[in-house]
CSV table of C-alpha atoms in Angstrom, one decimal:
chain,number,residue,atom,x,y,z
A,1,MET,CA,-75.8,-86.3,320.9
A,2,SER,CA,-79.2,-86.0,322.1
A,3,ARG,CA,-79.0,-83.1,324.6
A,4,GLU,CA,-76.6,-81.2,322.3
A,5,GLY,CA,-79.0,-81.8,319.3
A,6,ILE,CA,-81.9,-80.5,321.2
A,7,ASN,CA,-80.0,-77.6,322.5
A,8,LYS,CA,-78.8,-76.6,319.1
A,9,PHE,CA,-82.3,-76.8,317.9
A,10,ILE,CA,-83.5,-74.6,320.6
A,11,LEU,CA,-80.7,-71.9,319.8
A,12,ASP,CA,-81.6,-72.3,315.8
A,13,VAL,CA,-85.5,-72.3,315.9
A,14,SER,CA,-85.3,-68.3,316.6
A,15,LYS,CA,-82.6,-67.5,313.7
A,16,ASN,CA,-84.6,-70.1,311.1
A,17,PRO,CA,-87.9,-69.4,309.9
A,18,LYS,CA,-88.1,-73.0,308.5
A,19,LEU,CA,-87.6,-74.6,311.9
A,20,SER,CA,-90.0,-71.9,313.7
A,21,LYS,CA,-92.9,-73.1,311.3
A,22,ILE,CA,-92.2,-76.6,312.6
A,23,LEU,CA,-93.2,-75.6,315.8
A,24,LYS,CA,-96.3,-73.5,315.1
A,25,LYS,CA,-97.4,-76.5,312.9
A,26,ALA,CA,-96.9,-79.0,316.0
A,27,LYS,CA,-99.0,-76.7,318.4
A,28,GLN,CA,-101.8,-76.3,315.9
A,29,SER,CA,-102.1,-80.0,314.8
A,30,PHE,CA,-101.4,-81.8,318.0
A,31,ALA,CA,-103.3,-81.8,321.5
A,32,SER,CA,-100.6,-83.6,323.4
A,33,ASN,CA,-96.9,-83.0,324.0
A,34,GLU,CA,-96.1,-86.5,322.9
A,35,GLU,CA,-97.6,-86.0,319.6
A,36,ARG,CA,-95.7,-82.3,319.3
A,37,PHE,CA,-92.6,-83.8,320.4
A,38,GLU,CA,-92.8,-86.7,317.9
A,39,TYR,CA,-93.4,-84.5,315.2
A,40,ILE,CA,-91.0,-82.0,316.1
A,41,SER,CA,-88.3,-84.6,316.3
A,42,GLU,CA,-88.7,-86.4,313.0
A,43,GLU,CA,-89.4,-83.0,311.2
A,44,ALA,CA,-85.8,-81.6,312.9
A,45,LYS,CA,-84.0,-84.8,311.6
A,46,LYS,CA,-84.9,-83.4,308.2
A,47,TYR,CA,-82.4,-80.7,309.1
A,48,GLY,CA,-79.8,-82.7,310.5
A,49,TYR,CA,-80.7,-82.6,314.1
A,50,ASP,CA,-80.6,-85.5,316.1
A,51,PHE,CA,-83.1,-86.4,319.0
A,52,THR,CA,-86.0,-88.0,319.9
A,53,ALA,CA,-89.4,-87.3,321.3
A,54,SER,CA,-88.2,-89.0,324.5
A,55,ASP,CA,-85.4,-87.0,324.8
A,56,MET,CA,-87.4,-83.7,324.5
A,57,ILE,CA,-89.7,-85.1,327.1
A,58,LEU,CA,-86.5,-85.4,329.5
A,59,GLU,CA,-85.2,-82.0,328.4
A,60,MET,CA,-88.6,-80.4,329.2
A,61,GLY,CA,-88.6,-81.6,332.5
A,62,LYS,CA,-85.1,-80.1,333.3
A,63,HIS,CA,-86.6,-76.8,332.1
A,64,SER,CA,-90.2,-77.2,333.6
A,65,GLY,CA,-89.2,-75.2,336.9
A,66,SER,CA,-87.4,-72.6,334.7
A,67,LEU,CA,-90.4,-71.8,332.6
A,68,LEU,CA,-91.9,-68.9,334.7
A,69,ASP,CA,-90.9,-65.6,334.4
A,70,ASP,CA,-91.4,-62.8,337.0
A,71,ASP,CA,-94.8,-61.9,335.6
A,72,ASP,CA,-96.1,-65.4,336.0
A,73,LEU,CA,-94.4,-66.0,339.7
A,74,SER,CA,-95.9,-62.6,340.8
A,75,ASN,CA,-99.5,-64.0,339.9
A,76,VAL,CA,-98.9,-67.3,342.4
A,77,ALA,CA,-100.4,-66.6,345.7
A,78,GLY,CA,-97.8,-66.3,348.6
A,79,GLY,CA,-95.2,-64.3,346.4
A,80,LYS,CA,-92.5,-65.2,343.9
A,81,SER,CA,-89.9,-67.5,343.9
A,82,MET,CA,-86.4,-65.8,344.2
A,83,ARG,CA,-84.7,-69.3,342.9
A,84,VAL,CA,-82.5,-68.4,340.0
A,85,ASN,CA,-81.6,-71.2,337.5
A,86,PRO,CA,-78.2,-70.2,335.5
A,87,SER,CA,-78.8,-72.8,333.1
A,88,ALA,CA,-82.1,-71.7,331.7
A,89,THR,CA,-81.3,-69.5,328.7
A,90,ASP,CA,-83.7,-67.0,327.4
A,91,GLU,CA,-83.8,-68.9,324.0
A,92,ALA,CA,-85.1,-72.3,326.0
A,93,LYS,CA,-87.6,-70.4,328.0
A,94,LYS,CA,-89.2,-69.2,324.8
A,95,PHE,CA,-88.7,-72.3,323.1
A,96,TRP,CA,-90.8,-74.6,325.7
A,97,LYS,CA,-93.2,-71.9,326.0
A,98,LEU,CA,-94.0,-72.0,322.5
A,99,ILE,CA,-94.7,-75.9,322.3
A,100,ARG,CA,-96.6,-76.1,325.7
């Protein structure tokens, strides 16, 4: 259930200003990803989402290779990646970039 909870939360963040505020506060208030994720997971529970900070860390690891967009990749010496990750949605990319 935790992976589904995170994915639902990711999709809902762009539609729900209250959830967006959770991300903004987490980024402003906490220096480390662990602290941010702990805060986000606790606040998300208040809205019915079921995942932990550890679940978020695991999920972020799955998406970390897909967080670079074409502009980011073109700035890397040696060219850009042609790898396509079909499981990485635009919403997921936006979400993980917001809280990093």
